[in-house]
Each structure stands twice: as C-alpha cells, then as structure tokens.
mmCIF file of C-alpha atoms in Angstrom:
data_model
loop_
_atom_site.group_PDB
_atom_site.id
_atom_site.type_symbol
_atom_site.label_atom_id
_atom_site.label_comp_id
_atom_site.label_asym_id
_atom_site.label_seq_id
_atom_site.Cartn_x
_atom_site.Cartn_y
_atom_site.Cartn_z
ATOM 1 C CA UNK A 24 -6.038 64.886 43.231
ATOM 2 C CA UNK A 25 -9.410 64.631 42.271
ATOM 3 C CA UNK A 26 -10.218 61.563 40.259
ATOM 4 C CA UNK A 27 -13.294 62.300 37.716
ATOM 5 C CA UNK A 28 -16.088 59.930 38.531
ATOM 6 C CA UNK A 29 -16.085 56.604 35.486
ATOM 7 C CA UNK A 30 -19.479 55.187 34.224
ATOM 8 C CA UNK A 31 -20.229 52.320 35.938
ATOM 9 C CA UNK A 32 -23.465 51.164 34.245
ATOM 10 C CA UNK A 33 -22.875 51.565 30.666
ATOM 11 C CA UNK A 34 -20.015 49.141 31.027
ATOM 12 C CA UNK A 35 -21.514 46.629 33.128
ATOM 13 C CA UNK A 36 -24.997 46.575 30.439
ATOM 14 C CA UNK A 37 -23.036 46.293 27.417
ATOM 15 C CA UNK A 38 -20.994 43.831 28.776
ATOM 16 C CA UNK A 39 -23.722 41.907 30.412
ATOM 17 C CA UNK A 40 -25.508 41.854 27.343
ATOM 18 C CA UNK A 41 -22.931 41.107 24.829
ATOM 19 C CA UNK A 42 -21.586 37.972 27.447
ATOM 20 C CA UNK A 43 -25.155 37.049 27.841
ATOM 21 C CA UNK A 44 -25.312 36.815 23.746
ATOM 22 C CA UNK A 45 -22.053 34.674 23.520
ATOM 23 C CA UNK A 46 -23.024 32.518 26.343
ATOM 24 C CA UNK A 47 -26.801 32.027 24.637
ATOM 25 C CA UNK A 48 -25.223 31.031 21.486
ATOM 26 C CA UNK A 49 -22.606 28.657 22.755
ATOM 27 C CA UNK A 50 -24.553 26.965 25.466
ATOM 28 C CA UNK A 51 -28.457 26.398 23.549
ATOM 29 C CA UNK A 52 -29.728 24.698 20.748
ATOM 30 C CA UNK A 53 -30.832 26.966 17.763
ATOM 31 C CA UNK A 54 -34.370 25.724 18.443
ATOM 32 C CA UNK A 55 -33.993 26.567 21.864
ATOM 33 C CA UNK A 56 -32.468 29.445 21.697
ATOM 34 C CA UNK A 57 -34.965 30.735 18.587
ATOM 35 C CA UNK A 58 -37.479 30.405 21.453
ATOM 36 C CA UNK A 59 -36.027 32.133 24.310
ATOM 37 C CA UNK A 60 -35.182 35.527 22.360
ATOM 38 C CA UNK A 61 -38.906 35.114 21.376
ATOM 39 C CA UNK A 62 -40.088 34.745 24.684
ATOM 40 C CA UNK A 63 -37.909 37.997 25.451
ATOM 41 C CA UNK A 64 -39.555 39.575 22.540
ATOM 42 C CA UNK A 65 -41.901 42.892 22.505
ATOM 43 C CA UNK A 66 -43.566 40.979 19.292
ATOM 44 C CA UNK A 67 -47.426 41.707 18.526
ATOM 45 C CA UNK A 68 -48.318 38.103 19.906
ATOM 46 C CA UNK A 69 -46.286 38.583 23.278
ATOM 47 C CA UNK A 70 -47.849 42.274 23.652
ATOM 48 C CA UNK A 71 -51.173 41.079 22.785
ATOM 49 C CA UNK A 72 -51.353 38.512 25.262
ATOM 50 C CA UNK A 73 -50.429 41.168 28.093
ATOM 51 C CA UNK A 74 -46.397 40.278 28.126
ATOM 52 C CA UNK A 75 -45.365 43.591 29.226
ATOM 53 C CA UNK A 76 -42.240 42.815 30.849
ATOM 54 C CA UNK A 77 -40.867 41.693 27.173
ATOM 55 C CA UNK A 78 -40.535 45.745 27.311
ATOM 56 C CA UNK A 79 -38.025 45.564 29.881
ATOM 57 C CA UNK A 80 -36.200 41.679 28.491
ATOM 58 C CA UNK A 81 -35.973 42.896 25.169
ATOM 59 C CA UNK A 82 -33.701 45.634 25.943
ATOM 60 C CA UNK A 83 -31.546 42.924 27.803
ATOM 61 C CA UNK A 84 -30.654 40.567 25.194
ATOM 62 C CA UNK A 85 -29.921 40.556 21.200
ATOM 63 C CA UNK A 86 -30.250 38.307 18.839
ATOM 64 C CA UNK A 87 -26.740 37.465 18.201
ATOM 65 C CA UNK A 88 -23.275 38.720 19.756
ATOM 66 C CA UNK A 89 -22.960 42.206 19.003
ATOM 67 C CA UNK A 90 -19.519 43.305 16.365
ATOM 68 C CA UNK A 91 -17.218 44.953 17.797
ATOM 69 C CA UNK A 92 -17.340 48.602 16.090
ATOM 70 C CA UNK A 93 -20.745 48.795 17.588
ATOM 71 C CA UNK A 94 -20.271 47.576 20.885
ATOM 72 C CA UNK A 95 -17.531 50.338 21.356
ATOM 73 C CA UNK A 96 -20.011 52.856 19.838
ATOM 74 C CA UNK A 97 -23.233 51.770 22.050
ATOM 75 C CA UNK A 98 -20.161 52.169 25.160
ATOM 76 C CA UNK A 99 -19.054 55.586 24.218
ATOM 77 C CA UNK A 100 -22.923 56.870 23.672
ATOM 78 C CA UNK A 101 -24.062 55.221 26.939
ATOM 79 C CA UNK A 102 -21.069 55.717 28.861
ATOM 80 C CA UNK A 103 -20.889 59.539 28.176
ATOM 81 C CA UNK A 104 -24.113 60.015 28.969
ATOM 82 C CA UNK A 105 -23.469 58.558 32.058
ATOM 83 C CA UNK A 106 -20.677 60.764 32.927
ATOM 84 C CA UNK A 107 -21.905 63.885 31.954
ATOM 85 C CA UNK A 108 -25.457 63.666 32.901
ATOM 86 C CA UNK A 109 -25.175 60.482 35.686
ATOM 87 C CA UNK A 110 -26.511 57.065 35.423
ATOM 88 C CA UNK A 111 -30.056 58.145 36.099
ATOM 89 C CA UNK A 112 -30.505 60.303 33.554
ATOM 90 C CA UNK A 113 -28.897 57.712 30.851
ATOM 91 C CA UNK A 114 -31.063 55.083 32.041
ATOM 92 C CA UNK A 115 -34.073 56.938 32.109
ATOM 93 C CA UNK A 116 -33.761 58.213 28.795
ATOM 94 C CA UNK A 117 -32.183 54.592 27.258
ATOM 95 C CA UNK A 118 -35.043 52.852 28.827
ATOM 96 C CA UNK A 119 -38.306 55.595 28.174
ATOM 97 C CA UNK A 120 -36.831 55.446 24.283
ATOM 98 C CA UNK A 121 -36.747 51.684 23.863
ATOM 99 C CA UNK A 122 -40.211 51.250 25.823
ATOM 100 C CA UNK A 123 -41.675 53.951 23.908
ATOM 101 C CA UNK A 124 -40.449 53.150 20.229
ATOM 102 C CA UNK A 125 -41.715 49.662 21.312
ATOM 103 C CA UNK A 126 -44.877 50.579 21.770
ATOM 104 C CA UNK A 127 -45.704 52.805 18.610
ATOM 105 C CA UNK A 128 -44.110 49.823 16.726
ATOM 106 C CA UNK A 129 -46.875 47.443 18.421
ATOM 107 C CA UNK A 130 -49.208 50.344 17.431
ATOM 108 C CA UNK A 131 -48.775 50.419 14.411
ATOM 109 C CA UNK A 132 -48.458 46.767 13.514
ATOM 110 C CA UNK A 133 -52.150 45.959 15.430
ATOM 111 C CA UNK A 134 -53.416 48.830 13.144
ATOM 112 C CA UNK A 135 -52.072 47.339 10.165
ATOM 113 C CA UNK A 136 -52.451 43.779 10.356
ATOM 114 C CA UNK A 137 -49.653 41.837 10.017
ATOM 115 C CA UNK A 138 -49.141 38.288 8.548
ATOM 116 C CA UNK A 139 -48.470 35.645 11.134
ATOM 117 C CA UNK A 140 -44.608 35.914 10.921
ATOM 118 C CA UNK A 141 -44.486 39.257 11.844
ATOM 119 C CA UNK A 142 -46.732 38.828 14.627
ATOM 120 C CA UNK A 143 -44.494 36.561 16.294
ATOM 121 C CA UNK A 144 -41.075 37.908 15.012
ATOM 122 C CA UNK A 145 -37.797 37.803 17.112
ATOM 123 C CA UNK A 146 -37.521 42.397 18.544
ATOM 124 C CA UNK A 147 -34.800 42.295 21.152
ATOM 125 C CA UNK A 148 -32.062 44.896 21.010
ATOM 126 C CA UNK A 149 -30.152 47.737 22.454
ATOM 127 C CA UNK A 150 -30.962 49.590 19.050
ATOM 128 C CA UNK A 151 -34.030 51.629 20.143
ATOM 129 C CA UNK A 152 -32.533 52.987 23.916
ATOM 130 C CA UNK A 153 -29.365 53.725 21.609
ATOM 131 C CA UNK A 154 -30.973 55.877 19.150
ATOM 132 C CA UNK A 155 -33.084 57.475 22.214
ATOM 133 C CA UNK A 156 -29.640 58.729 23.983
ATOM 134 C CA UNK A 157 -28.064 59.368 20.952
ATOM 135 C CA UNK A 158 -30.814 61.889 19.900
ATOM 136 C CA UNK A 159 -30.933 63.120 23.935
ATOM 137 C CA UNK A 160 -27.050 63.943 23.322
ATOM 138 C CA UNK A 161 -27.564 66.596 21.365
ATOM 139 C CA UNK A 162 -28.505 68.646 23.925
ATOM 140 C CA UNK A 163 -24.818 69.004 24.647
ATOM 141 C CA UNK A 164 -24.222 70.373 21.541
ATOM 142 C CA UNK A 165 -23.821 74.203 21.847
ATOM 143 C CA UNK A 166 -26.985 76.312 21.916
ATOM 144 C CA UNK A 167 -27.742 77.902 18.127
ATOM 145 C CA UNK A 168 -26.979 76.500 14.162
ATOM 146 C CA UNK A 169 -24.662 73.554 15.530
ATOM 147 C CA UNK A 170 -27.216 72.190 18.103
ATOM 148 C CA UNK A 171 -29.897 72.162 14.718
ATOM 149 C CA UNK A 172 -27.405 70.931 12.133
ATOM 150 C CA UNK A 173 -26.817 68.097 14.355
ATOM 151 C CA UNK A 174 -30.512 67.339 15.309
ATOM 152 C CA UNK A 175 -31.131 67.667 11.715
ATOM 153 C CA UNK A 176 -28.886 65.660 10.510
ATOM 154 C CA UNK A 177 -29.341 63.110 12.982
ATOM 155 C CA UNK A 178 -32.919 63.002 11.550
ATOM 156 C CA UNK A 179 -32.019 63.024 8.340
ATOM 157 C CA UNK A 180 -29.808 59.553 8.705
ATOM 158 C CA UNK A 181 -32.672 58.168 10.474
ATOM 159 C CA UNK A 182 -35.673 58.959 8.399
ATOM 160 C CA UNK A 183 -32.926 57.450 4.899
ATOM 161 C CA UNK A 184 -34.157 53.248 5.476
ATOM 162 C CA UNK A 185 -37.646 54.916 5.853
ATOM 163 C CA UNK A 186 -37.417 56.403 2.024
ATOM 164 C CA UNK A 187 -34.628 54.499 0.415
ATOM 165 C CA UNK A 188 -36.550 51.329 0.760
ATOM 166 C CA UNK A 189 -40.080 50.299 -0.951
ATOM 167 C CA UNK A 190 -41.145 48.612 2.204
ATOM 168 C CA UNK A 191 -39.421 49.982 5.393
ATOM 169 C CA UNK A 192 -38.970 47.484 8.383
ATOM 170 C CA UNK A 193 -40.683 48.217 11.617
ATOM 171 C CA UNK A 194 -37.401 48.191 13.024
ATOM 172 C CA UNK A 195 -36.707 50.864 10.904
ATOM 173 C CA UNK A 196 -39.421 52.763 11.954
ATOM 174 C CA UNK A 197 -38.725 51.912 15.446
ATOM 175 C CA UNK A 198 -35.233 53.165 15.353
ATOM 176 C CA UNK A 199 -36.498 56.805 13.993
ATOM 177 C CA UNK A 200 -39.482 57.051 16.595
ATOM 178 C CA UNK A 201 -36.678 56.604 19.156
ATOM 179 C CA UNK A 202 -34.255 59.244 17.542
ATOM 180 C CA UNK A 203 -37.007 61.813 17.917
ATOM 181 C CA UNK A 204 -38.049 60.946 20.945
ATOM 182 C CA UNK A 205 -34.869 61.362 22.395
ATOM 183 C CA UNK A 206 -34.225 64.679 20.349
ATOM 184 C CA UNK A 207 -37.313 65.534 22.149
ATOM 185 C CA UNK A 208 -36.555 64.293 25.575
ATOM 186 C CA UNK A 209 -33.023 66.261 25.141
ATOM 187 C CA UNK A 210 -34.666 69.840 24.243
ATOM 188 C CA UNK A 211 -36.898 68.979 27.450
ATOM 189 C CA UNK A 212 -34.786 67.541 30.303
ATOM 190 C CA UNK A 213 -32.140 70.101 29.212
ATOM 191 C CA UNK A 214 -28.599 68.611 30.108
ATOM 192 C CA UNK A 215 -29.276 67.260 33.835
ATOM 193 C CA UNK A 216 -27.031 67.124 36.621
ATOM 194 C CA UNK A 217 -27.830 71.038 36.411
ATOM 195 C CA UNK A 218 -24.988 71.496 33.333
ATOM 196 C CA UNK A 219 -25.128 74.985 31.666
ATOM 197 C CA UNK A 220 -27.019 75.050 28.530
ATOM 198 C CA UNK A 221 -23.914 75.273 26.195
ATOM 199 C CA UNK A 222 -22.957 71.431 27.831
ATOM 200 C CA UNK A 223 -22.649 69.566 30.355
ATOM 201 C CA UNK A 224 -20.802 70.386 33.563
ATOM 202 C CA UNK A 225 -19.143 68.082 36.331
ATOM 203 C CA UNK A 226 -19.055 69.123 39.472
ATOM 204 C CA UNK A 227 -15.983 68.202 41.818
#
C-alpha cells in the first residue's frame, strides 16, 4: 500500500520557531531578549542601515510563544500547502509574501516619516508568509463563484483593521499586502505540482 507523502517542513518550522520562542523567553533577560528580536527585526533602522538578512530572521522568530489555536492553524495552512503543492512551492510562496509585505511596509514608513519608536520597533513573525499562503490557497478552490467568494472574502477580512481603526498599524497593512500578494501569486503559479485547475492532484 501506498503511503501518501506527510509535510515535512511545515512541521519542523513551526516547531522550530515556536521552541525557539519558549527557549528565548526562558533562557534571556527581557533586556536581552528585547534586543535580539530587534536585531532580527525588518524595522526602518535595521533596513536603512542595509540589514537585509532581517528579511530572512524575521520570519524565523516571534516575539513571544505562539497560542496554541494558531500554531495548529499556521500547521494546517503550511502543511497543506506542502502536501498538495510540495515544499517548494509553500516555501516559495511563504517566503516571497513575508519578504515582499516587508518591504512595502519599509516603503511606506521611509515615505512617511515615522517617529523614532517606530523606526526601531520589534517586526518578527510568521504573520506575513501566513497570510501569503493563505491567499495562494485559494487557488484550490474550484474554478468559478466559489474560487471569488473566497478571494473576496478573504480580502474583505483583511482590508476590516485597515477601516475599523482611525490609525491602522503597519502590521496591519503588512498582513493585507501579503493576502493579495498571495491571491495574486495563486491566480499565477496556478496549483503546482501540475494539479488540475479545479485542485490539487497527488500523484502516486
């Protein structure tokens, strides 16, 4: 009997990240450990000064353990994009949404002008390469209405911190840029691994 081929890496980066978080916070000093998820940070002052691998270390780390409900959700998202599409794909898209989202948020801080705090604020997360594969996903979704209703109302949940609040977060901006980024990475890598384009397809 065939055995269907498990995810391998969505387990092993969750759980590397959340262990990584418990260790952190058991193990350093606040102080200390204030100043390591800084220096992991894709913050204005870290970009500025030509930091660009904090686009890579702040999609390794978070700024406290992770609950529970979301750790299983960030492991079903990541993990069945890993089995339906392969671990490529997943970490291709998780890693082109959370360095792109990063980016426009640096963009459009510099063009703003932000106060000091901001400028040096703690950005580490899985949140942006989530909401990147999350949006891809939808690609699965059966061609026609359904496929829209649920890029649309992915969109929808997205864009509500960006109008239900008088002064949005650039997180919150962040985690929309990477929802429709990964919308649009979905409509154009189709569903990989050669899948029909009703869903995905594994191949014995």
């Amino acid at each position: 009997m065939h055995l269907p081929d498990l995810p391998v890496l969505a387990p092993v980066y969750v759980g590397g990240v959340q262990l990584g978080a418990l260790a952190a916070h058991r193990q350093l000093p606040e102080g200390e450990l204030r100043h390591f998820l800084r220096d992991c940070s894709t913050n204005v002052d870290q970009l500025a000064a030509g930091r660009w691998d904090t686009l890579l270390t702040s999609a390794l780390v978070v700024e406290e353990p992770m609950p529970l409900p979301y750790v299983l959700l960030l492991l079903a998202v990541l993990g069945y994009a890993e089995y339906a599409y392969g671990a490529w794909w997943a970490a291709g898209v998780f890693l082109l949404g959370h360095t792109a989202a990063s980016l426009l948020v640096y963009g459009g801080l510099r063009a703003t002008g932000p106060d000091a705090a901001t400028r040096s604020a703690v950005d580490v997360g899985t949140s942006y390469g989530f909401n990147a594969v999350l949006g891809a996903l939808t690609a699965a979704v059966p061609r026609g209405p359904l496929r829209l209703a649920a890029r649309a109302g992915l969109l929808v949940l997205g864009a509500r911190p960006l109008l239900g609040r008088d002064r949005p977060t650039f997180t919150d901006v962040g985690h929309f840029a990477a929802l429709a980024l990964g919308i649009g990475l979905g409509a154009g890598l189709g569903t990989g691994r050669g899948a029909p384009a009703g869903g995905p397809r594994r191949t014995a």
